[in-house]
PDB file of C-alpha atoms in Angstrom:
ATOM      1  CA  MET A  27      -0.003  -0.019   0.044  1.00  0.00           C
ATOM      2  CA  THR A  28       1.636   3.293  -1.043  1.00  0.00           C
ATOM      3  CA  GLN A  29       1.518   6.517   0.890  1.00  0.00           C
ATOM      4  CA  LEU A  30      -0.780   7.954  -1.724  1.00  0.00           C
ATOM      5  CA  ALA A  31      -3.265   5.197  -1.147  1.00  0.00           C
ATOM      6  CA  THR A  32      -3.788   6.147   2.434  1.00  0.00           C
ATOM      7  CA  ALA A  33      -3.908   9.892   2.015  1.00  0.00           C
ATOM      8  CA  THR A  34      -7.224  11.337   3.125  1.00  0.00           C
ATOM      9  CA  THR A  35      -7.990  15.034   2.353  1.00  0.00           C
ATOM     10  CA  ARG A  36     -10.869  17.109   3.434  1.00  0.00           C
ATOM     11  CA  SER A  37     -12.532  20.252   2.013  1.00  0.00           C
ATOM     12  CA  ILE A  38     -14.441  23.132   3.520  1.00  0.00           C
ATOM     13  CA  VAL A  39     -17.544  23.981   1.546  1.00  0.00           C
ATOM     14  CA  ILE A  40     -19.765  26.955   2.445  1.00  0.00           C
ATOM     15  CA  GLU A  41     -22.823  27.903   0.451  1.00  0.00           C
ATOM     16  CA  ARG A  42     -24.839  31.046   0.829  1.00  0.00           C
ATOM     17  CA  VAL A  43     -27.535  32.690  -1.289  1.00  0.00           C
ATOM     18  CA  MET A  44     -26.811  36.322  -1.423  1.00  0.00           C
ATOM     19  CA  PRO A  45     -29.526  38.802  -2.604  1.00  0.00           C
ATOM     20  CA  HIS A  46     -27.363  40.290  -5.217  1.00  0.00           C
ATOM     21  CA  PRO A  47     -26.679  39.637  -8.928  1.00  0.00           C
ATOM     22  CA  PRO A  48     -23.570  37.562  -9.692  1.00  0.00           C
ATOM     23  CA  GLU A  49     -21.832  40.602 -11.294  1.00  0.00           C
ATOM     24  CA  LYS A  50     -21.720  42.478  -7.993  1.00  0.00           C
ATOM     25  CA  ILE A  51     -20.339  39.509  -6.109  1.00  0.00           C
ATOM     26  CA  TRP A  52     -17.805  38.918  -8.828  1.00  0.00           C
ATOM     27  CA  ARG A  53     -16.495  42.408  -8.325  1.00  0.00           C
ATOM     28  CA  ALA A  54     -16.194  41.891  -4.612  1.00  0.00           C
ATOM     29  CA  LEU A  55     -14.378  38.608  -5.251  1.00  0.00           C
ATOM     30  CA  THR A  56     -11.887  39.915  -7.849  1.00  0.00           C
ATOM     31  CA  GLN A  57     -11.139  43.628  -7.298  1.00  0.00           C
ATOM     32  CA  GLY A  58      -8.087  43.874  -4.926  1.00  0.00           C
ATOM     33  CA  HIS A  59      -9.289  46.860  -2.912  1.00  0.00           C
ATOM     34  CA  LEU A  60     -12.641  45.224  -2.301  1.00  0.00           C
ATOM     35  CA  MET A  61     -11.046  41.915  -1.492  1.00  0.00           C
ATOM     36  CA  GLU A  62      -9.017  43.685   1.085  1.00  0.00           C
ATOM     37  CA  GLU A  63     -12.301  44.808   2.748  1.00  0.00           C
ATOM     38  CA  TRP A  64     -13.612  41.313   3.483  1.00  0.00           C
ATOM     39  CA  LEU A  65     -10.498  39.101   3.123  1.00  0.00           C
ATOM     40  CA  MET A  66      -6.902  40.377   3.247  1.00  0.00           C
ATOM     41  CA  LYS A  67      -4.424  42.774   1.635  1.00  0.00           C
ATOM     42  CA  ASN A  68      -3.417  41.339  -1.690  1.00  0.00           C
ATOM     43  CA  ASP A  69      -1.879  41.850  -5.071  1.00  0.00           C
ATOM     44  CA  PHE A  70      -4.432  39.754  -6.876  1.00  0.00           C
ATOM     45  CA  GLN A  71      -5.167  40.274 -10.611  1.00  0.00           C
ATOM     46  CA  PRO A  72      -8.062  38.373 -12.270  1.00  0.00           C
ATOM     47  CA  VAL A  73      -5.954  36.676 -14.864  1.00  0.00           C
ATOM     48  CA  VAL A  74      -4.984  32.986 -14.932  1.00  0.00           C
ATOM     49  CA  GLY A  75      -1.363  32.222 -14.168  1.00  0.00           C
ATOM     50  CA  PRO A  76       0.227  34.944 -11.942  1.00  0.00           C
ATOM     51  CA  LYS A  77       1.314  34.186  -8.452  1.00  0.00           C
ATOM     52  CA  PHE A  78       0.115  36.527  -5.765  1.00  0.00           C
ATOM     53  CA  ASN A  79      -0.139  36.919  -1.951  1.00  0.00           C
ATOM     54  CA  PHE A  80      -2.620  37.554   0.701  1.00  0.00           C
ATOM     55  CA  ARG A  81      -0.992  39.397   3.501  1.00  0.00           C
ATOM     56  CA  ALA A  82      -2.255  39.469   7.156  1.00  0.00           C
ATOM     57  CA  GLU A  83      -0.472  40.815  10.230  1.00  0.00           C
ATOM     58  CA  PRO A  84       2.479  38.568  11.094  1.00  0.00           C
ATOM     59  CA  MET A  85       2.115  36.609  14.354  1.00  0.00           C
ATOM     60  CA  PRO A  86       4.686  34.590  16.315  1.00  0.00           C
ATOM     61  CA  GLY A  87       5.251  31.435  14.242  1.00  0.00           C
ATOM     62  CA  TRP A  88       3.500  32.754  11.144  1.00  0.00           C
ATOM     63  CA  ASN A  89       4.755  35.301   8.668  1.00  0.00           C
ATOM     64  CA  GLY A  90       1.136  36.280   7.725  1.00  0.00           C
ATOM     65  CA  VAL A  91       1.667  35.514   4.062  1.00  0.00           C
ATOM     66  CA  THR A  92      -0.367  33.164   1.927  1.00  0.00           C
ATOM     67  CA  ASP A  93       1.138  32.144  -1.416  1.00  0.00           C
ATOM     68  CA  CYS A  94      -1.405  32.006  -4.227  1.00  0.00           C
ATOM     69  CA  GLU A  95      -1.602  31.375  -7.913  1.00  0.00           C
ATOM     70  CA  VAL A  96      -4.626  31.983 -10.096  1.00  0.00           C
ATOM     71  CA  LEU A  97      -5.994  28.812 -11.669  1.00  0.00           C
ATOM     72  CA  ILE A  98      -9.406  29.655 -13.172  1.00  0.00           C
ATOM     73  CA  VAL A  99     -10.984  33.004 -14.067  1.00  0.00           C
ATOM     74  CA  GLU A 100     -14.560  32.606 -15.625  1.00  0.00           C
ATOM     75  CA  PRO A 101     -16.081  36.119 -15.094  1.00  0.00           C
ATOM     76  CA  ASN A 102     -19.196  36.055 -12.979  1.00  0.00           C
ATOM     77  CA  GLU A 103     -19.235  32.295 -12.681  1.00  0.00           C
ATOM     78  CA  ARG A 104     -15.934  30.704 -11.403  1.00  0.00           C
ATOM     79  CA  LEU A 105     -12.732  31.756  -9.744  1.00  0.00           C
ATOM     80  CA  SER A 106     -10.011  29.402  -8.444  1.00  0.00           C
ATOM     81  CA  TYR A 107      -6.668  29.979  -6.882  1.00  0.00           C
ATOM     82  CA  ARG A 108      -4.009  28.031  -4.940  1.00  0.00           C
ATOM     83  CA  TRP A 109      -3.792  28.878  -1.240  1.00  0.00           C
ATOM     84  CA  ASP A 110      -0.544  27.561   0.138  1.00  0.00           C
ATOM     85  CA  ALA A 111       1.724  28.150   3.102  1.00  0.00           C
ATOM     86  CA  SER A 112       4.576  30.538   2.518  1.00  0.00           C
ATOM     87  CA  GLY A 113       8.142  31.045   3.662  1.00  0.00           C
ATOM     88  CA  GLU A 114       9.694  28.510   6.053  1.00  0.00           C
ATOM     89  CA  GLU A 115       6.361  26.656   6.295  1.00  0.00           C
ATOM     90  CA  ALA A 116       6.010  26.213   2.603  1.00  0.00           C
ATOM     91  CA  ALA A 117       7.743  22.837   2.239  1.00  0.00           C
ATOM     92  CA  ASN A 118       5.540  20.833   4.484  1.00  0.00           C
ATOM     93  CA  GLY A 119       2.606  23.349   4.968  1.00  0.00           C
ATOM     94  CA  LEU A 120      -0.765  23.803   3.641  1.00  0.00           C
ATOM     95  CA  LYS A 121      -1.394  23.150  -0.057  1.00  0.00           C
ATOM     96  CA  THR A 122      -4.983  23.853  -0.796  1.00  0.00           C
ATOM     97  CA  VAL A 123      -7.198  25.267  -3.676  1.00  0.00           C
ATOM     98  CA  VAL A 124      -9.909  27.664  -3.092  1.00  0.00           C
ATOM     99  CA  THR A 125     -12.709  27.716  -5.709  1.00  0.00           C
ATOM    100  CA  TRP A 126     -15.653  30.124  -5.865  1.00  0.00           C
ATOM    101  CA  THR A 127     -18.711  29.290  -7.927  1.00  0.00           C
ATOM    102  CA  LEU A 128     -21.547  31.706  -8.529  1.00  0.00           C
ATOM    103  CA  THR A 129     -24.920  30.308  -9.687  1.00  0.00           C
ATOM    104  CA  PRO A 130     -27.949  32.521 -10.321  1.00  0.00           C
ATOM    105  CA  ALA A 131     -30.714  31.647  -7.883  1.00  0.00           C
ATOM    106  CA  LYS A 132     -34.262  32.899  -7.350  1.00  0.00           C
ATOM    107  CA  ALA A 133     -33.353  35.180  -4.446  1.00  0.00           C
ATOM    108  CA  GLY A 134     -30.085  36.348  -6.063  1.00  0.00           C
ATOM    109  CA  THR A 135     -26.862  34.316  -6.319  1.00  0.00           C
ATOM    110  CA  LEU A 136     -25.940  31.027  -4.783  1.00  0.00           C
ATOM    111  CA  VAL A 137     -22.285  31.570  -3.731  1.00  0.00           C
ATOM    112  CA  ARG A 138     -20.250  28.385  -3.136  1.00  0.00           C
ATOM    113  CA  MET A 139     -16.694  28.437  -1.617  1.00  0.00           C
ATOM    114  CA  GLU A 140     -14.711  25.183  -1.544  1.00  0.00           C
ATOM    115  CA  GLN A 141     -11.235  25.000  -0.034  1.00  0.00           C
ATOM    116  CA  SER A 142      -9.840  21.500  -0.779  1.00  0.00           C
ATOM    117  CA  GLY A 143      -6.805  19.697   0.154  1.00  0.00           C
ATOM    118  CA  PHE A 144      -6.591  19.670   3.918  1.00  0.00           C
ATOM    119  CA  ARG A 145      -4.510  16.696   5.082  1.00  0.00           C
ATOM    120  CA  ALA A 146      -4.635  15.051   8.459  1.00  0.00           C
ATOM    121  CA  GLN A 147      -1.755  17.156   9.694  1.00  0.00           C
ATOM    122  CA  ASP A 148      -3.557  20.337   8.618  1.00  0.00           C
ATOM    123  CA  GLU A 149      -6.246  19.783  11.324  1.00  0.00           C
ATOM    124  CA  ARG A 150      -5.701  23.128  12.989  1.00  0.00           C
ATOM    125  CA  PHE A 151      -5.938  25.036   9.745  1.00  0.00           C
ATOM    126  CA  TYR A 152      -9.033  23.073   8.838  1.00  0.00           C
ATOM    127  CA  GLN A 153     -10.761  23.993  12.039  1.00  0.00           C
ATOM    128  CA  GLY A 154      -9.612  27.632  11.872  1.00  0.00           C
ATOM    129  CA  ALA A 155     -10.597  28.057   8.255  1.00  0.00           C
ATOM    130  CA  GLY A 156     -13.986  26.525   8.880  1.00  0.00           C
ATOM    131  CA  PHE A 157     -14.800  29.321  11.261  1.00  0.00           C
ATOM    132  CA  GLY A 158     -12.815  31.941   9.390  1.00  0.00           C
ATOM    133  CA  TRP A 159     -14.591  31.569   6.082  1.00  0.00           C
ATOM    134  CA  GLN A 160     -17.968  31.865   7.627  1.00  0.00           C
ATOM    135  CA  LYS A 161     -17.057  35.282   8.882  1.00  0.00           C
ATOM    136  CA  MET A 162     -15.337  36.296   5.676  1.00  0.00           C
ATOM    137  CA  ILE A 163     -18.282  35.228   3.530  1.00  0.00           C
ATOM    138  CA  ALA A 164     -20.667  37.164   5.667  1.00  0.00           C
ATOM    139  CA  ALA A 165     -18.298  40.213   5.253  1.00  0.00           C
ATOM    140  CA  LEU A 166     -18.127  39.501   1.447  1.00  0.00           C
ATOM    141  CA  GLU A 167     -21.907  39.815   1.306  1.00  0.00           C
ATOM    142  CA  LYS A 168     -21.781  43.228   3.081  1.00  0.00           C
ATOM    143  CA  VAL A 169     -19.224  44.406   0.649  1.00  0.00           C
ATOM    144  CA  ALA A 170     -21.307  43.332  -2.333  1.00  0.00           C
ATOM    145  CA  ALA A 171     -24.353  45.002  -0.785  1.00  0.00           C
ATOM    146  CA  GLY A 172     -22.456  48.310  -0.664  1.00  0.00           C
ATOM    147  CA  LEU A 173     -21.720  48.338  -4.481  1.00  0.00           C
ATOM    148  CA  ASP A 174     -23.634  50.389  -7.022  1.00  0.00           C
TER     149      ASP A 174
ATOM    150  CA  MET B  23     -33.966  40.503   2.604  1.00  0.00           C
ATOM    151  CA  THR B  24     -35.616  37.130   2.904  1.00  0.00           C
ATOM    152  CA  GLN B  25     -34.710  34.359   5.301  1.00  0.00           C
ATOM    153  CA  LEU B  26     -33.500  32.323   2.270  1.00  0.00           C
ATOM    154  CA  ALA B  27     -31.100  35.132   1.423  1.00  0.00           C
ATOM    155  CA  THR B  28     -29.156  34.813   4.572  1.00  0.00           C
ATOM    156  CA  ALA B  29     -29.095  31.095   4.936  1.00  0.00           C
ATOM    157  CA  THR B  30     -25.563  29.717   4.983  1.00  0.00           C
ATOM    158  CA  THR B  31     -24.962  25.985   4.670  1.00  0.00           C
ATOM    159  CA  ARG B  32     -21.812  23.968   4.933  1.00  0.00           C
ATOM    160  CA  SER B  33     -20.702  20.596   3.564  1.00  0.00           C
ATOM    161  CA  ILE B  34     -18.302  17.992   4.705  1.00  0.00           C
ATOM    162  CA  VAL B  35     -16.125  16.717   1.962  1.00  0.00           C
ATOM    163  CA  ILE B  36     -13.627  13.792   2.452  1.00  0.00           C
ATOM    164  CA  GLU B  37     -11.456  12.358  -0.310  1.00  0.00           C
ATOM    165  CA  ARG B  38      -9.310   9.289  -0.022  1.00  0.00           C
ATOM    166  CA  VAL B  39      -7.546   7.290  -2.672  1.00  0.00           C
ATOM    167  CA  MET B  40      -8.171   3.547  -1.976  1.00  0.00           C
ATOM    168  CA  PRO B  41      -6.029   0.880  -3.581  1.00  0.00           C
ATOM    169  CA  HIS B  42      -9.037  -0.978  -4.947  1.00  0.00           C
ATOM    170  CA  PRO B  43     -10.933  -0.872  -8.152  1.00  0.00           C
ATOM    171  CA  PRO B  44     -14.254   1.108  -8.225  1.00  0.00           C
ATOM    172  CA  GLU B  45     -16.330  -2.102  -8.385  1.00  0.00           C
ATOM    173  CA  LYS B  46     -15.093  -3.235  -4.992  1.00  0.00           C
ATOM    174  CA  ILE B  47     -15.751   0.020  -3.356  1.00  0.00           C
ATOM    175  CA  TRP B  48     -19.204   0.150  -4.998  1.00  0.00           C
ATOM    176  CA  ARG B  49     -20.111  -3.192  -3.421  1.00  0.00           C
ATOM    177  CA  ALA B  50     -19.165  -1.982  -0.013  1.00  0.00           C
ATOM    178  CA  LEU B  51     -21.065   1.201  -0.534  1.00  0.00           C
ATOM    179  CA  THR B  52     -24.337  -0.496  -1.697  1.00  0.00           C
ATOM    180  CA  GLN B  53     -24.698  -3.934  -0.251  1.00  0.00           C
ATOM    181  CA  GLY B  54     -26.637  -3.672   2.907  1.00  0.00           C
ATOM    182  CA  HIS B  55     -24.696  -6.279   4.875  1.00  0.00           C
ATOM    183  CA  LEU B  56     -21.368  -4.654   3.906  1.00  0.00           C
ATOM    184  CA  MET B  57     -22.753  -1.229   4.770  1.00  0.00           C
ATOM    185  CA  GLU B  58     -23.572  -2.514   8.210  1.00  0.00           C
ATOM    186  CA  GLU B  59     -19.918  -3.372   8.640  1.00  0.00           C
ATOM    187  CA  TRP B  60     -18.442   0.049   8.166  1.00  0.00           C
ATOM    188  CA  LEU B  61     -21.523   2.322   8.621  1.00  0.00           C
ATOM    189  CA  MET B  62     -24.864   1.203  10.209  1.00  0.00           C
ATOM    190  CA  LYS B  63     -27.719  -1.357  10.133  1.00  0.00           C
ATOM    191  CA  ASN B  64     -29.859  -0.396   7.147  1.00  0.00           C
ATOM    192  CA  ASP B  65     -32.545  -1.504   4.729  1.00  0.00           C
ATOM    193  CA  PHE B  66     -30.869   0.223   1.795  1.00  0.00           C
ATOM    194  CA  GLN B  67     -31.599  -0.978  -1.694  1.00  0.00           C
ATOM    195  CA  PRO B  68     -29.546   0.374  -4.696  1.00  0.00           C
ATOM    196  CA  VAL B  69     -32.590   1.633  -6.550  1.00  0.00           C
ATOM    197  CA  VAL B  70     -33.580   5.413  -7.031  1.00  0.00           C
ATOM    198  CA  GLY B  71     -36.706   6.388  -5.003  1.00  0.00           C
ATOM    199  CA  PRO B  72     -37.269   4.242  -2.020  1.00  0.00           C
ATOM    200  CA  LYS B  73     -36.998   5.585   1.517  1.00  0.00           C
ATOM    201  CA  PHE B  74     -34.757   3.640   3.962  1.00  0.00           C
ATOM    202  CA  ASN B  75     -33.234   4.017   7.338  1.00  0.00           C
ATOM    203  CA  PHE B  76     -29.925   3.755   9.020  1.00  0.00           C
ATOM    204  CA  ARG B  77     -30.219   2.503  12.523  1.00  0.00           C
ATOM    205  CA  ALA B  78     -27.826   3.083  15.415  1.00  0.00           C
ATOM    206  CA  GLU B  79     -28.304   2.265  19.071  1.00  0.00           C
ATOM    207  CA  PRO B  80     -30.801   4.824  20.503  1.00  0.00           C
ATOM    208  CA  MET B  81     -29.300   7.234  23.059  1.00  0.00           C
ATOM    209  CA  PRO B  82     -31.062   9.720  25.407  1.00  0.00           C
ATOM    210  CA  GLY B  83     -32.441  12.424  23.186  1.00  0.00           C
ATOM    211  CA  TRP B  84     -31.888  10.510  19.938  1.00  0.00           C
ATOM    212  CA  ASN B  85     -33.863   7.604  18.593  1.00  0.00           C
ATOM    213  CA  GLY B  86     -30.825   6.295  16.630  1.00  0.00           C
ATOM    214  CA  VAL B  87     -32.654   6.481  13.293  1.00  0.00           C
ATOM    215  CA  THR B  88     -31.656   8.372  10.223  1.00  0.00           C
ATOM    216  CA  ASP B  89     -34.336   8.813   7.486  1.00  0.00           C
ATOM    217  CA  CYS B  90     -32.977   8.408   4.015  1.00  0.00           C
ATOM    218  CA  GLU B  91     -34.113   8.320   0.361  1.00  0.00           C
ATOM    219  CA  VAL B  92     -32.114   7.193  -2.576  1.00  0.00           C
ATOM    220  CA  LEU B  93     -31.525  10.033  -5.071  1.00  0.00           C
ATOM    221  CA  ILE B  94     -28.859   8.810  -7.490  1.00  0.00           C
ATOM    222  CA  VAL B  95     -27.525   5.345  -8.455  1.00  0.00           C
ATOM    223  CA  GLU B  96     -24.999   5.279 -11.202  1.00  0.00           C
ATOM    224  CA  PRO B  97     -23.135   1.837 -10.658  1.00  0.00           C
ATOM    225  CA  ASN B  98     -19.467   2.148  -9.833  1.00  0.00           C
ATOM    226  CA  GLU B  99     -19.528   5.963 -10.219  1.00  0.00           C
ATOM    227  CA  ARG B 100     -22.076   7.857  -8.067  1.00  0.00           C
ATOM    228  CA  LEU B 101     -24.488   7.228  -5.277  1.00  0.00           C
ATOM    229  CA  SER B 102     -26.480   9.871  -3.434  1.00  0.00           C
ATOM    230  CA  TYR B 103     -29.182   9.756  -0.664  1.00  0.00           C
ATOM    231  CA  ARG B 104     -30.941  12.049   1.608  1.00  0.00           C
ATOM    232  CA  TRP B 105     -29.716  11.875   5.220  1.00  0.00           C
ATOM    233  CA  ASP B 106     -32.251  13.446   7.447  1.00  0.00           C
ATOM    234  CA  ALA B 107     -33.300  13.587  11.155  1.00  0.00           C
ATOM    235  CA  SER B 108     -36.131  11.210  12.067  1.00  0.00           C
ATOM    236  CA  GLY B 109     -38.977  11.107  14.492  1.00  0.00           C
ATOM    237  CA  GLU B 110     -39.601  14.055  16.787  1.00  0.00           C
ATOM    238  CA  GLU B 111     -36.506  15.685  15.475  1.00  0.00           C
ATOM    239  CA  ALA B 112     -37.515  15.528  11.873  1.00  0.00           C
ATOM    240  CA  ALA B 113     -39.372  18.882  11.621  1.00  0.00           C
ATOM    241  CA  ASN B 114     -36.472  21.158  12.531  1.00  0.00           C
ATOM    242  CA  GLY B 115     -33.708  18.659  12.469  1.00  0.00           C
ATOM    243  CA  LEU B 116     -30.905  17.736  10.068  1.00  0.00           C
ATOM    244  CA  LYS B 117     -31.735  17.764   6.299  1.00  0.00           C
ATOM    245  CA  THR B 118     -28.644  16.799   4.439  1.00  0.00           C
ATOM    246  CA  VAL B 119     -27.599  14.973   1.246  1.00  0.00           C
ATOM    247  CA  VAL B 120     -24.848  12.467   1.109  1.00  0.00           C
ATOM    248  CA  THR B 121     -23.117  11.922  -2.347  1.00  0.00           C
ATOM    249  CA  TRP B 122     -20.388   9.394  -3.079  1.00  0.00           C
ATOM    250  CA  THR B 123     -18.317   9.783  -6.218  1.00  0.00           C
ATOM    251  CA  LEU B 124     -15.743   7.197  -7.383  1.00  0.00           C
ATOM    252  CA  THR B 125     -13.184   8.232  -9.923  1.00  0.00           C
ATOM    253  CA  PRO B 126     -10.487   5.811 -11.209  1.00  0.00           C
ATOM    254  CA  ALA B 127      -7.011   6.933 -10.204  1.00  0.00           C
ATOM    255  CA  LYS B 128      -3.438   5.748 -10.703  1.00  0.00           C
ATOM    256  CA  ALA B 129      -3.235   4.058  -7.438  1.00  0.00           C
ATOM    257  CA  GLY B 130      -6.872   2.678  -7.342  1.00  0.00           C
ATOM    258  CA  THR B 131      -9.945   4.781  -6.878  1.00  0.00           C
ATOM    259  CA  LEU B 132     -10.454   8.279  -5.626  1.00  0.00           C
ATOM    260  CA  VAL B 133     -13.364   8.148  -3.212  1.00  0.00           C
ATOM    261  CA  ARG B 134     -15.192  11.378  -2.572  1.00  0.00           C
ATOM    262  CA  MET B 135     -17.931  11.748   0.018  1.00  0.00           C
ATOM    263  CA  GLU B 136     -19.865  14.973   0.379  1.00  0.00           C
ATOM    264  CA  GLN B 137     -22.507  15.604   2.933  1.00  0.00           C
ATOM    265  CA  SER B 138     -24.205  18.918   2.236  1.00  0.00           C
ATOM    266  CA  GLY B 139     -26.860  21.068   3.881  1.00  0.00           C
ATOM    267  CA  PHE B 140     -25.527  21.784   7.444  1.00  0.00           C
ATOM    268  CA  ARG B 141     -27.164  24.997   8.672  1.00  0.00           C
ATOM    269  CA  ALA B 142     -25.833  27.164  11.452  1.00  0.00           C
ATOM    270  CA  GLN B 143     -28.021  25.419  14.012  1.00  0.00           C
ATOM    271  CA  ASP B 144     -26.618  22.054  12.897  1.00  0.00           C
ATOM    272  CA  GLU B 145     -23.095  22.938  14.295  1.00  0.00           C
ATOM    273  CA  ARG B 146     -22.937  19.904  16.587  1.00  0.00           C
ATOM    274  CA  PHE B 147     -23.853  17.523  13.948  1.00  0.00           C
ATOM    275  CA  TYR B 148     -21.386  19.133  11.544  1.00  0.00           C
ATOM    276  CA  GLN B 149     -18.584  18.733  14.045  1.00  0.00           C
ATOM    277  CA  GLY B 150     -19.509  15.278  14.920  1.00  0.00           C
ATOM    278  CA  ALA B 151     -20.044  14.170  11.260  1.00  0.00           C
ATOM    279  CA  GLY B 152     -16.574  15.658  10.426  1.00  0.00           C
ATOM    280  CA  PHE B 153     -14.883  13.198  12.722  1.00  0.00           C
ATOM    281  CA  GLY B 154     -17.407  10.329  12.233  1.00  0.00           C
ATOM    282  CA  TRP B 155     -16.967  10.215   8.542  1.00  0.00           C
ATOM    283  CA  GLN B 156     -13.167   9.961   8.755  1.00  0.00           C
ATOM    284  CA  LYS B 157     -13.472   6.869  10.863  1.00  0.00           C
ATOM    285  CA  MET B 158     -16.197   5.349   8.684  1.00  0.00           C
ATOM    286  CA  ILE B 159     -14.286   5.994   5.462  1.00  0.00           C
ATOM    287  CA  ALA B 160     -11.255   4.284   6.940  1.00  0.00           C
ATOM    288  CA  ALA B 161     -13.489   1.350   7.866  1.00  0.00           C
ATOM    289  CA  LEU B 162     -15.077   1.330   4.356  1.00  0.00           C
ATOM    290  CA  GLU B 163     -11.587   0.918   2.944  1.00  0.00           C
ATOM    291  CA  LYS B 164     -11.021  -2.114   5.076  1.00  0.00           C
ATOM    292  CA  VAL B 165     -14.270  -3.668   4.192  1.00  0.00           C
ATOM    293  CA  ALA B 166     -13.510  -3.153   0.393  1.00  0.00           C
ATOM    294  CA  ALA B 167     -10.035  -4.659   1.005  1.00  0.00           C
ATOM    295  CA  GLY B 168     -11.596  -7.819   2.363  1.00  0.00           C
ATOM    296  CA  LEU B 169     -13.720  -8.472  -0.789  1.00  0.00           C
ATOM    297  CA  ASP B 170     -12.744 -11.094  -3.330  1.00  0.00           C
TER     298      ASP B 170
END
């Protein structure tokens, strides 16, 4: 039995119907200054390929940086990026993928966020992200609500 | 803003590559006596439509029964069923969907389990199921390994 054969990974999936059209949510998901309001400082560009960072306040044992790379950009529908540990933690740290899917719904837009790739040793990140994304997605909805 | 517009749901997703062909895993997922070995006593039949139950030992405050209904049966590829609270808890209790997806992989089969539909008030089930499924999926692999 190879190591691969026993690797179990988990994902966090959060779905929320927001009373806004997909276009407004897409802007909040992909415009750097809006992303900073509900998520983190960043140098994101909505183009497939480039690497970018999210930057939070450093803490003891964490440089505050998340290494990312844009994987999918389908305007108003789907956005995906790598979300990996940075710096000294990069080698054995978190290697996940965040995918946003927007689907028109009766009451607005169904927003689905999936972060996949948590291994057994990523348990504390899995727990933390599960709570963190709920707050951030609620904040995302407020940012979208404030757009013209 | 309607109630629907602010409803957030979460899913549990677990993925594991098992060193077995999809056919063996499908048998362990869909034959009642094998399901009892890794999951629970049941009266499941691999046919779309029928309602069925999983039955565990009753505990104070829980009758031990899960009300289910088969939604999708695509042999060796996809299986989906409702996974709902039963009895007195049915009205305001858990209403989720469990979907199994089998994808051939280099080292065997990628097994993906998604249980979707956890609301904010289902927090304790969400936490419990997150741990429970990891154990059950490890047990599923052992059952599949024991098949001819």
